[in-house]
Coordinates of C-alpha atoms in Angstrom, one line a residue:
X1 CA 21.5 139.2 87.9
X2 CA 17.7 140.5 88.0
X3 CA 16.8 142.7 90.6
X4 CA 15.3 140.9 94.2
X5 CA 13.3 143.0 96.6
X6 CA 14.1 139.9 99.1
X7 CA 17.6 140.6 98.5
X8 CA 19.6 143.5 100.8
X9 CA 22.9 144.2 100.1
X10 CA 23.8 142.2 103.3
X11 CA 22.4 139.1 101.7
X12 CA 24.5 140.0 98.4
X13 CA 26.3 136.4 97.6
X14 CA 29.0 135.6 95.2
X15 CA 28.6 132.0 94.0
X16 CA 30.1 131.7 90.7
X17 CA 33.2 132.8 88.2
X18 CA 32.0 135.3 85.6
X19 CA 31.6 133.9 82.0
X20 CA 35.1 133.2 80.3
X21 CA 35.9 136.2 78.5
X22 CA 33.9 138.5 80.0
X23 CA 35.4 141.9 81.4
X24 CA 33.6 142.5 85.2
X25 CA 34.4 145.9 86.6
X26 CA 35.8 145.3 89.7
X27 CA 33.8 145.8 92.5
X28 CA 34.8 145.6 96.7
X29 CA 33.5 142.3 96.9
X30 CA 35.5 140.6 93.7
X31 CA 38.2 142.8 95.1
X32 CA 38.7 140.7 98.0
X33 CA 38.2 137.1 96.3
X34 CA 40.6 137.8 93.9
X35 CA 42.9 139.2 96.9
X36 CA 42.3 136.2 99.2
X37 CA 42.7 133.6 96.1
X38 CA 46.5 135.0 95.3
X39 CA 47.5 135.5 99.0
X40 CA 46.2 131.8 99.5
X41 CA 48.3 130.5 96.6
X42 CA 51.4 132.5 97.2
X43 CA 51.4 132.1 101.2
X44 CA 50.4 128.9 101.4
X45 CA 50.6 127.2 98.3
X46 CA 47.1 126.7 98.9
X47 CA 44.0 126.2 96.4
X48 CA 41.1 128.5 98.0
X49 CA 37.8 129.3 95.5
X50 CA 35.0 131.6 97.6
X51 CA 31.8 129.8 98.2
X52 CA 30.0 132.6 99.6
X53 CA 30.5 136.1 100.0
X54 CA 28.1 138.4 101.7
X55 CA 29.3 142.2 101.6
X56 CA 27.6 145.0 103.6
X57 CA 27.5 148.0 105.5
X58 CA 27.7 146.7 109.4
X59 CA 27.8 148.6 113.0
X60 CA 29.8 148.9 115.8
X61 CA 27.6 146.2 118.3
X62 CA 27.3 143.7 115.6
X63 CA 31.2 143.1 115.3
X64 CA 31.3 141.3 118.3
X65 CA 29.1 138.5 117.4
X66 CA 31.3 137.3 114.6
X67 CA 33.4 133.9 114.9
X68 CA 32.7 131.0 117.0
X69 CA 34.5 130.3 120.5
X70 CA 37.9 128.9 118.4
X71 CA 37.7 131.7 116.0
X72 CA 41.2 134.2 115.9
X73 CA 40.2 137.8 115.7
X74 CA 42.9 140.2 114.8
X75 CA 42.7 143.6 115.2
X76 CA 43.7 145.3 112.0
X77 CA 45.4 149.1 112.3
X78 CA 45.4 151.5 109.5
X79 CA 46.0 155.1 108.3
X80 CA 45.4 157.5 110.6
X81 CA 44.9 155.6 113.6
X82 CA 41.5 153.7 111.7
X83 CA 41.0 150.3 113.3
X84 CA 39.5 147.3 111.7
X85 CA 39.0 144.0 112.5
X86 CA 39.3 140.5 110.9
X87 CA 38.1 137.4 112.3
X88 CA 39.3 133.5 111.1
X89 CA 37.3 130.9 112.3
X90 CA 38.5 127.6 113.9
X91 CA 38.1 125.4 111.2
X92 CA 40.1 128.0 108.7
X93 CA 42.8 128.4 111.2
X94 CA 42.9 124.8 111.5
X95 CA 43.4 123.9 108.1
X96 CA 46.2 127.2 107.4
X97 CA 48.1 125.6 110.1
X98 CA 47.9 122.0 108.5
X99 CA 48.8 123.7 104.9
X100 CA 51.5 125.6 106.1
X101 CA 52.8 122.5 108.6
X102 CA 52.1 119.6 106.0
X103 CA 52.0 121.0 102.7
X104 CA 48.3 119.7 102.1
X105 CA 45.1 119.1 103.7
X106 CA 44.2 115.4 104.7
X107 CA 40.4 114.6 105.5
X108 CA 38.2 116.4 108.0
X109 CA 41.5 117.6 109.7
X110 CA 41.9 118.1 113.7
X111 CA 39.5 119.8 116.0
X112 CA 39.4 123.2 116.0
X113 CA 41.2 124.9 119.7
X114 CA 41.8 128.3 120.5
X115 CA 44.7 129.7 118.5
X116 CA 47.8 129.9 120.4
X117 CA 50.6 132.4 120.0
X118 CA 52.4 130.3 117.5
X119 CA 49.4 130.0 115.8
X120 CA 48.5 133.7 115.4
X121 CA 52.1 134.1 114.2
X122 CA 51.4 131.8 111.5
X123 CA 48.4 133.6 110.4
X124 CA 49.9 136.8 110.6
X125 CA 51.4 136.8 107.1
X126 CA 48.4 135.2 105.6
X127 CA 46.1 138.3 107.0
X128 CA 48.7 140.9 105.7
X129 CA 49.2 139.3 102.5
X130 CA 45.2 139.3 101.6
X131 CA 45.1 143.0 103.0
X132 CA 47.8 144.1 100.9
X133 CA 46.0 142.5 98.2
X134 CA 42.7 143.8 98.6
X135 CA 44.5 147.3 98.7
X136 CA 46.2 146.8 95.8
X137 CA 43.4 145.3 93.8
X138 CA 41.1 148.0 95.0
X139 CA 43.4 151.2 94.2
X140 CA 41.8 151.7 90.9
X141 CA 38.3 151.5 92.3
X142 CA 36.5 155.1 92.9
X143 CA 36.0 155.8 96.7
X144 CA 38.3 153.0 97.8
X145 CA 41.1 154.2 99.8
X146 CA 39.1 153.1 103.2
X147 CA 41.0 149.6 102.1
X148 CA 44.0 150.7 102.0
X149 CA 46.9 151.0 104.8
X150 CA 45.6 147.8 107.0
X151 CA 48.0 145.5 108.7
X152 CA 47.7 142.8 111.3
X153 CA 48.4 144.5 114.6
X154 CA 47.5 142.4 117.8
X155 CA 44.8 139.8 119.3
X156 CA 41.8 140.0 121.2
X157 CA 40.9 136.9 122.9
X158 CA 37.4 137.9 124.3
X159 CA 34.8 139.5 122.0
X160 CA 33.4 141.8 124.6
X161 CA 36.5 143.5 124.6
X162 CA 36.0 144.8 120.8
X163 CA 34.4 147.6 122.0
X164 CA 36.8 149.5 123.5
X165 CA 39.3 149.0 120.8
X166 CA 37.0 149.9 117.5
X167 CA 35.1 153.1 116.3
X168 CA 31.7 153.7 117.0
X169 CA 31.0 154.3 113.2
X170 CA 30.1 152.6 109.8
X171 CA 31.8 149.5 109.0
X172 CA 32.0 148.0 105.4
X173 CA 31.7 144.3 106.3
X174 CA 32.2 141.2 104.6
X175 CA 31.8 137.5 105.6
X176 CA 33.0 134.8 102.8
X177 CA 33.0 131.2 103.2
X178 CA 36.0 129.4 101.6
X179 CA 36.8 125.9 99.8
X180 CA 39.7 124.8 100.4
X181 CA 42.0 122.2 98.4
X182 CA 39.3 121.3 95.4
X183 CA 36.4 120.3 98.0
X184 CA 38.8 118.8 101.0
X185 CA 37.9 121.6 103.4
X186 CA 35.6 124.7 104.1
X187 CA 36.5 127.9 106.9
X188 CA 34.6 131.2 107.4
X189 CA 36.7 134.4 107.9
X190 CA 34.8 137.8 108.5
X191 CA 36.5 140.9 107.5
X192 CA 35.5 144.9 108.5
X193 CA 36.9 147.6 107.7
X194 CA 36.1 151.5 108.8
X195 CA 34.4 154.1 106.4
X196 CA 36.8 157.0 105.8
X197 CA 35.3 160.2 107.8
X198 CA 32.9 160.7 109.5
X199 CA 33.2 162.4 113.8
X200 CA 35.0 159.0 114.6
X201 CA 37.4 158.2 111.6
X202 CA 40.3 157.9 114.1
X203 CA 39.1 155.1 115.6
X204 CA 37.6 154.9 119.5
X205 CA 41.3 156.0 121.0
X206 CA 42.7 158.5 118.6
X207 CA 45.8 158.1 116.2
X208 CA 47.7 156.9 119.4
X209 CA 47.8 154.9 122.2
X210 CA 44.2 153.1 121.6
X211 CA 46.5 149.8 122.5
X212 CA 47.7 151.2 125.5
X213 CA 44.2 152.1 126.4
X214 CA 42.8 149.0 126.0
X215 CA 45.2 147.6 128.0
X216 CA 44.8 149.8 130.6
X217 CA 41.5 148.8 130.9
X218 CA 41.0 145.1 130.3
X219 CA 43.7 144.4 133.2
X220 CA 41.8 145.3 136.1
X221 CA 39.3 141.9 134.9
X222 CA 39.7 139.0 136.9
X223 CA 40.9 135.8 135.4
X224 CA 40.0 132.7 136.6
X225 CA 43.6 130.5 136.5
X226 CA 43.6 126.8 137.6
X227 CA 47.1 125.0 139.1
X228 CA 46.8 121.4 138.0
X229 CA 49.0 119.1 139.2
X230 CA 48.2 116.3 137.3
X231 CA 45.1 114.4 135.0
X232 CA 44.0 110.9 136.1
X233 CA 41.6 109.0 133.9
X234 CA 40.1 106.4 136.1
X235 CA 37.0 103.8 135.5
X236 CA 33.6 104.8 136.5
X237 CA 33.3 101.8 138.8
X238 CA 36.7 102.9 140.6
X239 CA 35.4 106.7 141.1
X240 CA 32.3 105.4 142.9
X241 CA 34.0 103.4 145.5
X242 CA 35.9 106.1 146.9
X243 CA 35.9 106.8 150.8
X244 CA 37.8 109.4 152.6
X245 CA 41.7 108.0 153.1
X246 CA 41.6 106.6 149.9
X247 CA 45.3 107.0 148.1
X248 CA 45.3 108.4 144.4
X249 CA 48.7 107.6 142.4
X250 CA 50.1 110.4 140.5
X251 CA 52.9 110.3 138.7
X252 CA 56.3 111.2 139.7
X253 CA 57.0 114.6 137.5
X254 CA 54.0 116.3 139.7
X255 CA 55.5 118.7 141.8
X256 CA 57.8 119.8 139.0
X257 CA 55.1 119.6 136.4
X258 CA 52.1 121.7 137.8
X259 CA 50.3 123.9 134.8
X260 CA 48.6 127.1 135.2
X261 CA 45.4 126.9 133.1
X262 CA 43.2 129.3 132.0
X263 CA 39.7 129.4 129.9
X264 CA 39.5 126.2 127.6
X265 CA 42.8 124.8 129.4
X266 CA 45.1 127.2 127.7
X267 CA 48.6 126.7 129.6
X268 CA 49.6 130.1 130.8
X269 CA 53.0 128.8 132.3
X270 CA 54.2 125.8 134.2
X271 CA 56.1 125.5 137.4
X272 CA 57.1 123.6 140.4
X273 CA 55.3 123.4 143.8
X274 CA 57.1 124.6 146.7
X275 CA 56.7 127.2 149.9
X276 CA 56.5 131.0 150.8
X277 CA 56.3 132.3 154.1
X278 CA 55.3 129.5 155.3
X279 CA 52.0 128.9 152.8
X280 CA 51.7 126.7 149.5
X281 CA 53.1 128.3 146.6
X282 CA 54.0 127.6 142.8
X283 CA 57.3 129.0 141.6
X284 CA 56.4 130.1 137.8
X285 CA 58.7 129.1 134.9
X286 CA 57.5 131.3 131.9
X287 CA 61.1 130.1 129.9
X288 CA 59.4 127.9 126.5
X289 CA 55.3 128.7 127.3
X290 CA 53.3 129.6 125.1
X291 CA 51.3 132.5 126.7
X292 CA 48.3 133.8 125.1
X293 CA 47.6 137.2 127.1
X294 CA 44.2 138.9 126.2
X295 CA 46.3 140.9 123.7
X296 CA 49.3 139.8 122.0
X297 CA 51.4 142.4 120.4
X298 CA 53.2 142.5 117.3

């Protein structure tokens, strides 16, 4: 390809399969489309060819901008206490959990949602899989033991909290867009891992406790959490005649049925309404919910 001067090595795309026959040294970027294509295949039994691939050196305050509101962002841990970071977009998660439920994509699929904790386990074995595969595929490669060691270690369900979790150093950075199932379905996934050395190699908490740490500190945040009773969906023309002493039906399960709700409706645990001292109070049954804390440990 002929030299650019438009053309940065953040804007570097991959958009097509080298001539038949011809031997490509193997570079960090083919590294990981080669990785992500077998890990696909073997985890999933799923076809995946890479679009687009941008590769690039990134920073610390440009991580947490990556994804969109549904996106799953794993934190990735590594040798010597190194953290990384890998983020799966809504539409991607959406269509490993349709492969991996149904065997095949179908049409435009379901609307992305936040991933639950079922769903990051789902994805946990994909994300290993592809970094054990980049590793592997990038052992023989000159300077590239920063890709080596990764696994999927927890969840971070708010952006802003990246910070406290990751490095304040140099990031190697890559954002690929994916085709999946010949055509049927496309998904971003951004992936960053540290530069070895450098004053802050360890990562932003050390070799230990940086999980601990961030726990520590993200649990004094307030969290809005909503007890609802019950969802009506009544006509427009019904809603506007409404005068005080007017009855609403709900139906009969309520007081045993009441969800705790947090951002986007996520159910943090259900329960039953009763009394405490005298005051209103729900009696919480976390048995069979599906909680998805700020941080969900392996």
């Amino acid at each position: 390809m002929p030299d650019d001067p438009q053309q940065t090595v953040l804007q570097r795309k991959l958009v097509a399969a080298p001539t038949s026959g011809a031997r490509v040294a193997m570079s960090p970027a083919r590294a990981l489309e080669q990785g992500v294509a077998r890990a696909a295949q073997d985890e999933l039994g799923l076809e995946v060819a890479l679009k687009t691939l941008t590769e690039g050196p990134i920073g610390l305050e440009d991580l947490a901008g990556k994804g969109d509101d549904n996106a799953l962002r794993a934190l990735l841990t590594g040798p010597e206490g190194r953290v990384g970071l890998m983020v799966v977009s809504g539409a991607l998660m959406g269509a490993i959990l349709e492969q991996r439920m149904t065997g095949g994509l179908r049409g435009a699929g379901a609307p992305p949602r936040p991933p639950t904790r079922i769903d990051v386990e789902i994805g946990r074995d994909l994300i290993d899989r592809i970094l054990r595969e980049f590793a592997a595929l990038m052992e023989p490669v000159g300077g590239g033991d920063w890709a080596r060691g990764f696994r999927f270690e927890t969840t971070v369900l708010d952006p802003r909290l990246l910070r406290f979790a990751l490095g304040d150093l140099g990031y190697n950075g890559f954002e690929a867009t994916l085709d999946m199932g010949a055509g049927v379905r496309q998904g971003d996934f951004f992936l960053a891992l540290p530069e070895t050395g450098g004053p802050d190699a360890e990562g932003a908490l050390g070799k230990t406790g940086w999980s601990a740490a961030l726990r520590n500190t993200v649990m004094g945040a307030e969290m809005p959490v909503d007890a609802v009773f019950a969802r009506l969906t009544l006509p427009l023309a019904a809603v506007s005649d409404w005068k005080p002493g007017d009855m609403l039906p709900l139906p009969r399960h309520t007081l045993d049925g009441v969800q705790l709700e947090g951002a986007n409706r996520v159910v943090l645990a259900t329960g039953r309404l009763g009394q405490a001292r005298g005051d209103k109070a729900i009696r919480i049954n976390l048995q069979g919910a599906d909680l998805p804390p700020l941080l969900t440990d392996r």
